[in-house]
Structure formats: C-alpha cells, structure tokens
Coordinates of C-alpha atoms in Angstrom, one line a residue:
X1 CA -14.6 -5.7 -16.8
X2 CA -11.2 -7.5 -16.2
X3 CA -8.0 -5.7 -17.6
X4 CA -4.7 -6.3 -18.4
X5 CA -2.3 -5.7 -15.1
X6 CA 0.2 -3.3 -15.2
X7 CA 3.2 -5.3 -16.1
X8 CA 4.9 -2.3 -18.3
X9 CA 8.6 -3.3 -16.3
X10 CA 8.0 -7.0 -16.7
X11 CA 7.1 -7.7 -20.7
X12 CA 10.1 -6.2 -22.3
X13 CA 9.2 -4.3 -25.7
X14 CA 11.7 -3.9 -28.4
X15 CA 14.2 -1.0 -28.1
X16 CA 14.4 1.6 -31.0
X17 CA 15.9 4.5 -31.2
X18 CA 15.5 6.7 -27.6
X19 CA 15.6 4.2 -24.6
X20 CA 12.8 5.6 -22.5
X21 CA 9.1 4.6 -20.8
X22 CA 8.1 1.2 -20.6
X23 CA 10.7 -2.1 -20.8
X24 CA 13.1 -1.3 -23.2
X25 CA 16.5 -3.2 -23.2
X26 CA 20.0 -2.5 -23.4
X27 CA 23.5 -2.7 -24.2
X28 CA 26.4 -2.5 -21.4
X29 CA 28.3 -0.2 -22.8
X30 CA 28.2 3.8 -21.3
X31 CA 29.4 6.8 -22.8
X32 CA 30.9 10.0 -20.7
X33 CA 29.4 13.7 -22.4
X34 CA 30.4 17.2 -21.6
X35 CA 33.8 17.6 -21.9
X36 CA 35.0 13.9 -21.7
X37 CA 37.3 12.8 -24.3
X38 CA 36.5 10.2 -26.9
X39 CA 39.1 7.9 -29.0
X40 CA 39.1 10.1 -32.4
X41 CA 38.0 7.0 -34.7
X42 CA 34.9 6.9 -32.4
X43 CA 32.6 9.9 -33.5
X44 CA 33.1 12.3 -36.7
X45 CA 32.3 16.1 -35.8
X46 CA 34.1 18.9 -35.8
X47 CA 36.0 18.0 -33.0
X48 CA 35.5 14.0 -33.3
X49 CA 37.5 14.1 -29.5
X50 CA 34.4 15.1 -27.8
X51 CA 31.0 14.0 -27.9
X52 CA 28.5 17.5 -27.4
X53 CA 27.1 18.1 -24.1
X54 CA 23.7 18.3 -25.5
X55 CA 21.8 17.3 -28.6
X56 CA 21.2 20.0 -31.1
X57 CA 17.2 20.3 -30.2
X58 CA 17.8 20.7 -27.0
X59 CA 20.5 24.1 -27.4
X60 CA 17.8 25.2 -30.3
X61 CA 14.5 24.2 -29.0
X62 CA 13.1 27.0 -25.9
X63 CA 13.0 24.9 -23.1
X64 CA 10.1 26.7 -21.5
X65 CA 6.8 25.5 -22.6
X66 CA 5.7 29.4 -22.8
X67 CA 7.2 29.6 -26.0
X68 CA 3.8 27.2 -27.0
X69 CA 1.3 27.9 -25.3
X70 CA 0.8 31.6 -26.9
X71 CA -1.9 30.3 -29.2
X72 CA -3.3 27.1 -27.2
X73 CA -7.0 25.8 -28.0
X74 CA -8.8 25.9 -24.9
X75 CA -11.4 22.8 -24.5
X76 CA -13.9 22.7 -27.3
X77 CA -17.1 22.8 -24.8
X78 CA -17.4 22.7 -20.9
X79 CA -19.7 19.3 -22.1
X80 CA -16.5 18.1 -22.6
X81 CA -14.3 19.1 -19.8
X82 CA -17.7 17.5 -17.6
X83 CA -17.1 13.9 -19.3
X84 CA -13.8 13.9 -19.6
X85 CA -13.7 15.0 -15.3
X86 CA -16.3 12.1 -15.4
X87 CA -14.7 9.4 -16.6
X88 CA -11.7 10.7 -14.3
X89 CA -13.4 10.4 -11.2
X90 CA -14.9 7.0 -12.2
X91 CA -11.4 5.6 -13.1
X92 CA -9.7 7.4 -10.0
X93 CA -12.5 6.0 -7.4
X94 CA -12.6 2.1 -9.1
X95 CA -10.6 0.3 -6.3
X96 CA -13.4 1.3 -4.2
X97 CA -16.6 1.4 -6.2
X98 CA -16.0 -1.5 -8.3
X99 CA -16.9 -4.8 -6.1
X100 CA -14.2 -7.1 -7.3
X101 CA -10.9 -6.7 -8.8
X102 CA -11.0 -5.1 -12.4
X103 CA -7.2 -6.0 -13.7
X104 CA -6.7 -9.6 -14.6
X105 CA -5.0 -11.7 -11.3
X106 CA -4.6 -14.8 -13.3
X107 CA -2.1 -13.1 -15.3
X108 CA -0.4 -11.2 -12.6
X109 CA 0.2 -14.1 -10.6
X110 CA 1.9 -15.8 -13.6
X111 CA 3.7 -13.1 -13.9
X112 CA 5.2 -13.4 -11.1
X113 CA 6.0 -17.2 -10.8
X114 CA 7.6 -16.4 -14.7
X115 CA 9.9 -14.6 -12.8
X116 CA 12.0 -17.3 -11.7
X117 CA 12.5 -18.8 -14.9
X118 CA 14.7 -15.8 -16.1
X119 CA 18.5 -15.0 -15.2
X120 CA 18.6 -11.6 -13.7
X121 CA 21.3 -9.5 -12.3
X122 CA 21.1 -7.4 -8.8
X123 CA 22.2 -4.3 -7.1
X124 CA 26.0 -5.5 -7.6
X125 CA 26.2 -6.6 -10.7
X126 CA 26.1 -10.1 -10.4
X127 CA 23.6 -12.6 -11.3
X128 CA 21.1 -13.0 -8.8
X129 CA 20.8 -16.7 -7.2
X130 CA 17.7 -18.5 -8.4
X131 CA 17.3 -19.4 -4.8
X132 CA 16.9 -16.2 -3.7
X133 CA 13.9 -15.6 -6.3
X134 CA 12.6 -18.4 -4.5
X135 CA 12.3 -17.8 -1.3
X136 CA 11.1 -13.9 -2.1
X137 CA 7.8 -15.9 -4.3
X138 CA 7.5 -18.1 -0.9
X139 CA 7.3 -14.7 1.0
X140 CA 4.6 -13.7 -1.4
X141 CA 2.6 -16.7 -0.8
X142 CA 1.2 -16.6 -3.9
X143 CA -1.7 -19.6 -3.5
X144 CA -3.2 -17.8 -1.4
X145 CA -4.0 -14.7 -3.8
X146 CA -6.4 -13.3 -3.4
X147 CA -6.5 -13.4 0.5
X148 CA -9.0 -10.2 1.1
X149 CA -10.6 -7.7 -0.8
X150 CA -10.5 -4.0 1.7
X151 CA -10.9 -0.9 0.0
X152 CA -7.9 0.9 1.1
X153 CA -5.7 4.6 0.7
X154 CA -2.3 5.2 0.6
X155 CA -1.3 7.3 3.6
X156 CA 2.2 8.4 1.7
X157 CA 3.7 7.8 -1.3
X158 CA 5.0 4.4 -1.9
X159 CA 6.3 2.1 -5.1
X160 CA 4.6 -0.1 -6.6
X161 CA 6.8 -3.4 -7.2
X162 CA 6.1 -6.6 -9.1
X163 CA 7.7 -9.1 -6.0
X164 CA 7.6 -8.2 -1.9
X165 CA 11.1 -6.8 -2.0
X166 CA 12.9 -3.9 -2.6
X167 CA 15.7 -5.3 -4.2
X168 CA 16.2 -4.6 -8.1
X169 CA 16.4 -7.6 -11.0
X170 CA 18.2 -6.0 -13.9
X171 CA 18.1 -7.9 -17.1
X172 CA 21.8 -7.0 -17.6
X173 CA 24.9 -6.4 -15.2
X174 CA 24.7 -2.7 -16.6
X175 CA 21.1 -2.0 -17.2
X176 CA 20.5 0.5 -14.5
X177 CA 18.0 2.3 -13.8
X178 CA 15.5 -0.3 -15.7
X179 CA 14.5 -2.2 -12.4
X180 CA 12.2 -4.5 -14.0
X181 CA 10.1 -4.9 -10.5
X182 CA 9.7 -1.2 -10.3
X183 CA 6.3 -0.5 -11.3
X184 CA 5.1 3.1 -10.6
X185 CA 4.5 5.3 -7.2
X186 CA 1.0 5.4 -5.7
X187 CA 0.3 9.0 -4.5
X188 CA -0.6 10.1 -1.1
X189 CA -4.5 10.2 -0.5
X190 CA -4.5 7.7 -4.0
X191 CA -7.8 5.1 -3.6
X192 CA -6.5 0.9 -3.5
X193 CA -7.8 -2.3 -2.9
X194 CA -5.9 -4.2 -0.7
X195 CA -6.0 -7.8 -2.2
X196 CA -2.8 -9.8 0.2
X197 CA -0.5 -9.5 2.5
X198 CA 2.9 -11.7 2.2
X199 CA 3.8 -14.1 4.4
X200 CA 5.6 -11.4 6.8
X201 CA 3.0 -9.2 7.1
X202 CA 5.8 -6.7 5.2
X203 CA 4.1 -6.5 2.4
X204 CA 0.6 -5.7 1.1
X205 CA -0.4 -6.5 -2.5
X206 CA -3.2 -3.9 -4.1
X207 CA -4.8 -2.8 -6.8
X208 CA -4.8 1.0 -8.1
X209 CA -6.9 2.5 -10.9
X210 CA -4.2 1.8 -13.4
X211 CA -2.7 -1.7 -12.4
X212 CA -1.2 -4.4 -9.4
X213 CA 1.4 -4.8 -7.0
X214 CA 3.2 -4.8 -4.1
X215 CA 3.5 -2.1 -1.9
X216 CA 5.3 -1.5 1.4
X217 CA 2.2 -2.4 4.3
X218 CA 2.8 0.4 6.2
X219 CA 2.5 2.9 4.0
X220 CA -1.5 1.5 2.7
X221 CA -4.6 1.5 5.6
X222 CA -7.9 -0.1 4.7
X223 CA -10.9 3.0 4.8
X224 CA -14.4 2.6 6.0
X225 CA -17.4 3.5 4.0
X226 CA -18.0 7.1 5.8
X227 CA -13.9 8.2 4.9
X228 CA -15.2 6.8 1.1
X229 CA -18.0 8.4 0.7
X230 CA -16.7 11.7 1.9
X231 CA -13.5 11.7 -0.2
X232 CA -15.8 10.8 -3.0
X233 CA -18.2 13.4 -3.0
X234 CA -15.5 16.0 -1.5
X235 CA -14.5 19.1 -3.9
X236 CA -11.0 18.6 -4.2
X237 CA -7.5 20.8 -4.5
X238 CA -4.7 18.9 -6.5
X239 CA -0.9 19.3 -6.3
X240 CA 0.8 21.2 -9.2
X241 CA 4.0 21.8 -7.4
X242 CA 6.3 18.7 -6.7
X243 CA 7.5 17.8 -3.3
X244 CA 4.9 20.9 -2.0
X245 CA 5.1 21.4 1.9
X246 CA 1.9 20.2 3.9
X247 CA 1.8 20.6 7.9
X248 CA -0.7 19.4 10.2
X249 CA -2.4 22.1 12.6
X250 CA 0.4 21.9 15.1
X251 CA 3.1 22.5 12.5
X252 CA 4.5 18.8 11.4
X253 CA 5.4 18.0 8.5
X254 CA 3.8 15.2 6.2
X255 CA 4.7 12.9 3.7
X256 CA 5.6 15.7 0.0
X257 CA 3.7 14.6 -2.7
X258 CA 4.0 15.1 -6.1
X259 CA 1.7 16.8 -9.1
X260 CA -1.2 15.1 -9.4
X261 CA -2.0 14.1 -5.7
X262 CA -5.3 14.9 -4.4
X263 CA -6.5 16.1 -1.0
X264 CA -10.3 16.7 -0.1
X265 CA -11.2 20.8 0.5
X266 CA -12.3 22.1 4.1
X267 CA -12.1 25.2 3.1
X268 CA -10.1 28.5 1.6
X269 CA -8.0 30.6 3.8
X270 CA -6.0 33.7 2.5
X271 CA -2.8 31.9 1.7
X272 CA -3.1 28.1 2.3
X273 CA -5.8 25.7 1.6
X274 CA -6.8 23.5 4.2
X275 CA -6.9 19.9 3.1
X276 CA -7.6 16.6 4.7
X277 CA -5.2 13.8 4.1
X278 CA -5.5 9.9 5.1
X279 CA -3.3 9.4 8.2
X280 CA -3.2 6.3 10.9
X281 CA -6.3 6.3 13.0
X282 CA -6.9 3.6 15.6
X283 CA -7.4 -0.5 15.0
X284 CA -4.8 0.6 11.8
X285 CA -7.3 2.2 9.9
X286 CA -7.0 4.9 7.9
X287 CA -8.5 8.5 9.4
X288 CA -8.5 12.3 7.9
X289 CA -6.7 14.7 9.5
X290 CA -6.9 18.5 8.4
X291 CA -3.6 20.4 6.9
X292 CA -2.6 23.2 5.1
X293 CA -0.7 23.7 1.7
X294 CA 0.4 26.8 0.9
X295 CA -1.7 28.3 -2.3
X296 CA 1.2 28.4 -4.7
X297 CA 1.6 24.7 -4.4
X298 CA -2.0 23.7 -5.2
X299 CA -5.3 24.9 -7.3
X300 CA -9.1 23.6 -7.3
X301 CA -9.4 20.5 -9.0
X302 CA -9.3 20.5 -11.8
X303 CA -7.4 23.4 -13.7
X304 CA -8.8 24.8 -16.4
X305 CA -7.0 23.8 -19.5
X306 CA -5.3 27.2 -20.4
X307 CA -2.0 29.2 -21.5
X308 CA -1.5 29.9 -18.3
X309 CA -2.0 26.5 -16.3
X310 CA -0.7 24.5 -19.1
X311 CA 2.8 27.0 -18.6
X312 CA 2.9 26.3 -15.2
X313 CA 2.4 22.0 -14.7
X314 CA 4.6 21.3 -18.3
X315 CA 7.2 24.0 -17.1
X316 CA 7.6 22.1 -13.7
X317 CA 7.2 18.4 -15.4
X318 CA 10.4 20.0 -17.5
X319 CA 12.4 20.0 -14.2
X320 CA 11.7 16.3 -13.9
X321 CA 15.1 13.8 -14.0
X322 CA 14.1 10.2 -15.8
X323 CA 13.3 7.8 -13.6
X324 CA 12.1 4.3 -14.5
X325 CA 8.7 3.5 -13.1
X326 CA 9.2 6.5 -11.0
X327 CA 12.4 5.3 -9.3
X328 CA 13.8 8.1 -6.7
X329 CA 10.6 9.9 -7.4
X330 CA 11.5 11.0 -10.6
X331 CA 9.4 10.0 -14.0
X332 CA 9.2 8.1 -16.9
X333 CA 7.8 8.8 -20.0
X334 CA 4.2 7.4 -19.5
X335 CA 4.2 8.8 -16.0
X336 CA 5.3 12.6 -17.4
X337 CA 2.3 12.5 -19.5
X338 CA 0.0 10.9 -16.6
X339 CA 0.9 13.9 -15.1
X340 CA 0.4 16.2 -17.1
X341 CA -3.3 15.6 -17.9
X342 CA -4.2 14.7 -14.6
X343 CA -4.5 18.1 -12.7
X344 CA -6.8 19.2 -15.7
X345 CA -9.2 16.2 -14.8
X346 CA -8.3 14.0 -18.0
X347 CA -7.9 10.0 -17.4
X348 CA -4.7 8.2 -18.6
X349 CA -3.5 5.0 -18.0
X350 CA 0.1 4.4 -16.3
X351 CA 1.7 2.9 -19.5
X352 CA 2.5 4.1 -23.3
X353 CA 0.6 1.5 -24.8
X354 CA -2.5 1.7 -22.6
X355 CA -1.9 5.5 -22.8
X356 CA -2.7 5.2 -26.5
X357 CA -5.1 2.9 -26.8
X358 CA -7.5 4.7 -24.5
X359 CA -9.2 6.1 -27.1
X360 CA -10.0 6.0 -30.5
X361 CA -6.1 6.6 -31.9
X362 CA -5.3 7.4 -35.3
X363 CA -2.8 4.9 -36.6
X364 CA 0.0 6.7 -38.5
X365 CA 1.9 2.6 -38.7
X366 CA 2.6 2.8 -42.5
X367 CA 2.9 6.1 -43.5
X368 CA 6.6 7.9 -44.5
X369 CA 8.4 10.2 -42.4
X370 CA 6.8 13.6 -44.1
X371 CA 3.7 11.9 -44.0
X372 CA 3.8 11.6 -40.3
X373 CA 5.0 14.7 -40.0
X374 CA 2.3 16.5 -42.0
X375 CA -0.5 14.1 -40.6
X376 CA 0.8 15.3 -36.6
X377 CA 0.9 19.2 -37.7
X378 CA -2.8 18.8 -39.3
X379 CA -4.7 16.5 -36.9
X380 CA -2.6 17.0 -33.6
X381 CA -3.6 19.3 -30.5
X382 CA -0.7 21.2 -29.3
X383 CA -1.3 20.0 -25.1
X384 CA -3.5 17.6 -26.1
X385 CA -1.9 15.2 -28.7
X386 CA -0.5 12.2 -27.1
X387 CA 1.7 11.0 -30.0
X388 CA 3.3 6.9 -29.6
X389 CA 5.6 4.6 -30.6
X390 CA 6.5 0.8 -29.3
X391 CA 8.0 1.5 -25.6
X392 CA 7.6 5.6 -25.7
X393 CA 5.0 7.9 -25.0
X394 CA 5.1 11.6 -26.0
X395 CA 3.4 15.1 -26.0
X396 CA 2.8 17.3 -28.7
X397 CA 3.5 20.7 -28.0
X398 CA 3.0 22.6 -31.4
X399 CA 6.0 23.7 -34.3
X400 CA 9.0 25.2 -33.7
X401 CA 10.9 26.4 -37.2
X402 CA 8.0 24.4 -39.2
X403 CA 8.6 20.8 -37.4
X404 CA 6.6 18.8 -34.6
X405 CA 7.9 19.6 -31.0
X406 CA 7.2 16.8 -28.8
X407 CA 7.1 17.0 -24.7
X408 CA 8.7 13.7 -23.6
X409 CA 11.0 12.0 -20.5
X410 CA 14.0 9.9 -21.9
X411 CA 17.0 8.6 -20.7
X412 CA 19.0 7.5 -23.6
X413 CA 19.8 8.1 -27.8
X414 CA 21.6 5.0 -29.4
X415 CA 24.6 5.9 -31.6
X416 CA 27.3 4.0 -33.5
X417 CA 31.1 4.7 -33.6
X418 CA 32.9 4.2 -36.4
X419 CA 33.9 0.7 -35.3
X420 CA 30.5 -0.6 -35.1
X421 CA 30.0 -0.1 -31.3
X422 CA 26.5 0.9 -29.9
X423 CA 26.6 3.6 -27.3
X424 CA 24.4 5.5 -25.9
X425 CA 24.4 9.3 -25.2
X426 CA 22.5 10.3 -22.4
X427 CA 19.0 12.5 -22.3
X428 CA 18.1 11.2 -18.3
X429 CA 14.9 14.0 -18.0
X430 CA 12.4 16.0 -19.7
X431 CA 13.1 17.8 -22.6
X432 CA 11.5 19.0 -25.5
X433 CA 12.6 18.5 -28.7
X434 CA 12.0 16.9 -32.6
X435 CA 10.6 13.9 -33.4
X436 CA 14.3 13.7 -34.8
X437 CA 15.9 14.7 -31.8
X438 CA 19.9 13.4 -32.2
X439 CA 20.0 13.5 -35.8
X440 CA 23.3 14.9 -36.0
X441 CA 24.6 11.7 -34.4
X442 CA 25.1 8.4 -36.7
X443 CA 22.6 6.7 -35.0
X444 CA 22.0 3.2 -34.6
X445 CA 18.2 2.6 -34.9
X446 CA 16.6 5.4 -36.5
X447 CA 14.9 8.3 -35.0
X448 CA 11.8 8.8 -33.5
X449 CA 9.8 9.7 -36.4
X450 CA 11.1 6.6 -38.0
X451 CA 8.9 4.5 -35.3
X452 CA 6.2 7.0 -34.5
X453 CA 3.2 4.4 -34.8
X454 CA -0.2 6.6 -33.5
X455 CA -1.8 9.5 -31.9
X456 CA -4.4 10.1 -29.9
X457 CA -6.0 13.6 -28.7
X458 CA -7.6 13.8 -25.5
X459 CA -10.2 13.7 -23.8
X460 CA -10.9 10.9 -25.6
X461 CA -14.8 10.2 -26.9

C-alpha cells in the first residue's frame, strides 16, 4: 500500500484561530506579554496598558493532569490493548518488513523540485536566492531517487528535513519557528529505510513508519537481518522521561532520547534496566551495545493505560515548549499527541490530519458550538479522544466547571486591536485549556470550538 509522504511543513493549511501543528501561516507582526506596555487604543481591559501574562484557562484550568485522571476508563478488554499493541508493532517495524517503500516517492520528489518555485525567506530575514535552492536540489540528486533500498536504525536522534540542508525556508521574513523543511525527529533505536544519499555523501534520504526525508548520514546505519530480527521479537522498555540518562557499561554517556524511544530488554537489575541500543559497528553498520537507564526514566513496553501512567507521561508532555516539527527537540501539536499514545502501545501517525483519519472519526463539520460541545462530553474518552480541526490536533482530557478540557501544544492566539491590527499573543508549549481558550481577547478568527471539525477515540477498530 503506497501513502501519502509526510509533507505536514510543506502544504500549508489555512490558519484559524491558535497557530499551532502542522503549516499554518502568519502575519509579521509580534506582541510583548507580561508586563510590557501596550498603546491604550490597542486592547480594552481593565488595564488596556497591558496585555495579561496568561490567558484566563490557563490561571483557572489545574495544570496537572491529576486533576483528570481521578475517574479514567481503563481499556475496555486486554483484546483490545493486544490489537491495538498489534497494529503498533506492525506500523513501527514497516521500513523493515515491508519490501518496498510504502509512502508515495512520486510525490515527495515533486515536492521537493516545487520547492524552487516559491520565494522563501532564511535565517536572516532576507529572501533566500533562487540559486541557492538550486544548487541544494543538485546536492540532492534527485534523478537518481531511489538509489538503494537498506533497512536501516537511527543510532541518535536526528531531524527529519524536506531538502539535504540545515538551513531554514520561512515563508515570511518573521515567520519563525515555522521552518517549512523541518519535518519531525526520528528517535534513537527508531526502524528506516535508507532510500539515497545526496551527492556529498552528507546526507541520507529515508523512510520512517510515518513519512520521508532527509536525515543527517551519520546519524542513520543500515542493520542486518540478525540485529532485525532480534529487535523485532525483543521485549522492550520505552522512555517516559525526556532527555533520560543512558551509559554504556564503562560509564559513557549516549545520545538522550525522548518519550517514546524504544530500547530492546536484556534484563532487570534492582535500579536500572539494561537495554541495547544501535551504535557504530564495523564496515559502518549498525551493532547493539548493552546500557543501563535508570528505572525512573523508563517502564516495560507498553504501560498500562491507567490513572497513574496517564499522570505521569501527560504531566511530563506538559513541561514540553512548542516546537515546530520538533525543532530544538521540543514538540508540536501532532507530535505531543504521538507521544502520548505511544508508550501505551497505540499507533498514530506524525500529522493532525493523518492523526484523525486513522480511524473511523466522527465528523462534528456542521454542527453549532453547543452542539460540539455536548457531542465531545457524550461520545469523547477523557485520554483517549483525539479531537481535530484544519492544522491542530488536540486531547481530550475530561470537564472542568462543565466544559471540554483539551490537552494540546500551541504557539500562538490571533487577536485584533482596536485599529484593526492582527497580533498574536503567545501560548509557545503545552497547556491545557477550553476549546475557547482566549476568549476574553477580541479575537481575530474565532476560537477553537468555532473550527473543531472531528474526533476520533483510540485504539481505533
């Protein structure tokens, strides 16, 4: 089965009302909070000289995700936990089971060659030369894609980009952080199939479960059948701490990964579990090599879905600063709730729309605002719920004073001044709040609720 590539930061989707996950765009003006002074004609509070320092539903709204998890539905049946784990491993292990490519490299190379026929801006603010687009696609060497087809493992973590270069392309000359080559970070351990290599041997261009794209060489090996099979069949231990501390047996540090990677089991020791983890062996291949992470860092694979567990991975996702297509190693929206699910063995896909239509959603496109509201609080799954709207991906958490509370990474809320500019206030992490989050501000585009377009509980069926 051929799928769509992951080109979330390439496509850009229309921007409503909270700038967040997947391609929005932007304006170029910024606004100062906390304690910054506004021009008094610009915005009508109680002291219209100063914007707040947070939204209402975030000084209101507990954030600590024990305040819902008090009365959390545990999976219906351990049948279901076993498919859902399933359908995990199937999706996690594709780049080596599956014999060719499963995302579409038609479109993904057209994707790429699109890119020159776009004015971008760079690093500094300026427009970037067409020239230089140029000579990055020569470096790619794109008629020669597909040039192999290796099973490989990432040996640290490493981004994901949509050209062989680090560089950023912003689609305005103020639209950080929305890098529109920055795709996602590949985990440590993570299963790819290494498709190309540029022109410079700098590059290597793979596929992942979830999508395509170009990753630093150095930091992907190709594996050999015996490393497959083992990390295949292995019982696993997954990260639910991020940046956890693993040394080798002589006391060296390795590459920190984040929640969600996954390391094969050698066995249990009082306070660390030894792991193996894909390091440089000879010829450039990738090898295991044993290491320990301390238990408070790391569980069996996978959790089990309860008050407890859920506390624990939302709780740390809520430390999480936004970060487009996981730039600086922070999140997104689509990759918060990736996350989230994953240590519990539950398959998502890497963006909000794929994230929604990977199972059998319930549209809520055309209903009112109550409506919604009433349709979330009856049918939704507080941990479970994945709830969606064009660009955004969300996570219901249950009610707090009688309305929806929604898990969710964001950077930005849109708001008018009373001359007519759009400004944004600024989110930039993981918070809980509304589905109305910033109504007290006169904002530009509606709120969330206004756009809320589906919802989907997992596992899906």
């Amino acid at each position: 089965m051929t799928r769509t590539p992951f080109t979330c930061s390439i496509v850009a989707a229309t921007l409503l009302f909270i700038t967040a996950g997947c391609a929005p765009q932007h304006t170029a003006v910024l606004v100062k909070q906390g304690t910054t002074a506004a021009s008094t004609d610009d915005f009508n509070r109680s002291k219209p000289e100063e914007l707040p320092s947070e939204i209402e539903d975030i000084q209101k709204i507990p954030q600590n995700l024990r305040r819902f998890t008090a009365t959390l539905q545990p999976l219906p049946t351990s049948e279901e936990s076993a498919n859902a784990l399933r359908r995990f491993r199937t999706q996690h292990f594709s780049p080596w089971t599956e014999p060719q490519p499963t995302h579409n490299l038609t479109q993904s190379i057209q994707g790429m060659k699109d890119i020159a026929k776009t004015t971008w801006y760079g690093e500094n603010r300026l427009k970037v030369k067409p020239e230089r687009i140029k000579v990055i696609l020569g470096h790619a060497d794109l008629d020669q894609l597909p040039s192999m087809n290796q099973p490989g493992i990432a040996i640290a973590p490493t981004f994901m980009r949509g050209l062989p270069n680090l560089k950023p392309l912003y689609e305005t000359s103020d639209d950080f952080p929305f890098d529109q080559l920055q795709y996602s970070e590949v985990k440590p351990n993570e299963p790819v199939r290494i498709l190309h290599l540029s022109d410079t041997g700098a590059w290597a261009f793979v596929e992942t479960a979830y999508g395509l794209g170009w990753v630093k060489a150095g930091t992907v090996l190709p594996v050999d059948r015996s490393m497959q099979q083992r990390l295949t069949s292995a019982d696993l231990v997954v990260i639910t701490m991020d940046f956890a501390v693993i040394r080798d047996d002589k006391g060296k540090a390795m590459p920190q990964p984040r929640i969600g990677a996954l390391y094969p089991l050698v066995r249990e020791e009082p306070d660390y579990w030894l792991v193996e983890l894909a390091v440089p062996g000879e010829d450039d291949w990738a090898t295991l090599k044993t290491a320990r992470i301390l238990k408070k860092d790391a569980q069996r694979f996978p959790l089990p879905f309860n008050a407890e567990t859920v506390t624990h991975i939302g709780n740390e996702l809520l430390k999480t600063p936004y970060g487009w297509g996981e730039l600086f190693r922070d999140r997104d929206c689509s990759a918060t709730t990736r996350d989230f699910f994953l240590p519990f063995g539950i398959w998502l896909p890497r963006n909000s729309r794929e994230q929604l239509h990977s199972g059998p959603f319930v549209s809520l496109a055309n209903l009112s605002k109550p409506d919604k509201e009433k349709l979330l609080i009856q049918q939704g799954v507080p941990f479970r719920t994945i709830v969606h709207r064009k660009g955004h991906i969300m996570l219901y958490a249950g009610l707090f004073d009688g309305r929806p509370v929604v898990l969710h990474t964001t950077w930005a809320i849109r708001f008018k001044t009373k001359s007519g500019q759009e400004e944004k206030f600024y989110v930039g992490r993981t918070v809980l709040t509304t589905l109305e989050a910033g109504f007290e501000l006169p904002l530009s585009r509606g709120t969330l609720l206004d756009h809320v377009d589906g919802i989907l509980t997992l596992p899906a069926k």
